[in-house]
Amino acid sequence: AAHAWLTGRAGRYLAAWALPQFLLLTQGDLQVLKAEAEQLMLQVSRTFPEPEEIHRDSPPEPLPSPGSPWELQLCRQIRDVANSIQLFSGDVLWMFSTSCKRLSAEIFDQTMPLGRHWRLRPRAELPSSPSAYAAAAVQAVLGQVLQGAQALPHDAQVPTLARVTTAFLEAWMDHILTRRIKFR
């Protein structure tokens, strides 16, 4: 039930671009849930080992009783849920970076100038401030992610910000290559 709630809520937050809630849920709460599920799975594996988990090379130890069919079914369900949480934890950053890349691409398509804008004029000076399109794109994507990530522990901020920055820059490069923009 917790896994279904978590995946549904994360999807809704991401679709609504509610980044503080999405990041807190997926990079904060999910990590706690994942750690607890791993601990529970470890306890279950010690108490009710699967046949393939019993190593023949290890010294013989008294094996725990296999348990009732109900207990074995519960153990399988715990393992399945823990595996699902593990998979979702890996997929959620990919989903998020894909969403950020798509949003970045839309912003670049709408705001990035083309053609003559990038040709140097005879006495052109280097720009002293960022282009309006760049500032808008950074604020719309990276700025919102930075604000949303502030509530996370520092060790959870790094992978999130790294993935989003990579997605943002990939969208920018894809736009430049697709539109064949030449900087002269």
Phi, psi and omega in degrees: 000319180295320180295316179296318178297316183297313181294319179296315181294318179298317178298319179293317179297318180293318179297326179273358182056039175270078190295317179302316180292316180299312183292320178297319180291311188274330181254350176252286184298319182298322181294323176293314179299319179297316179296318179294320179295321178295319178295317178297318180295323177297316178297318179296318181295325177289321184282318182230076182293145174287154180304322181286348179274349180272116184271132181282338181282341182282155180298145182296129176239153177296125181280141176293154179295145185297337180089170180283163176303325178296316179296319179295321177295318178298319178298317178298319179295320178297315178298317180297315180294317179298319177294320178296319178296318179299314179296315180297321179300321177288323183284332189293322177292323177296315178301317182294314181293327176296318178295318178295321179295318179297314179297317178299316180299319178298318180294316179296320178299322184277331191240338185285125180292156181241172168056238190301335181306327187268356179278134180290141174272164186310315182240044183291134175267157176294144181296144179258352178217158181293154176297151181300321181296320181293316179298319180295317181294316180298316180294318184292328183251291186295321180299317179292322179293318178300317178296317180292328183280349182299331181281349182276156171296153184303321181291341176271339180289321187300305181297325180296309182294324178296314180296318182291318178297318177299315179298318179299311181292325175297318178297320179296313179295318178301319180296314180299315181290320180294317181276356180054046179285131178244129179262110180235000000 
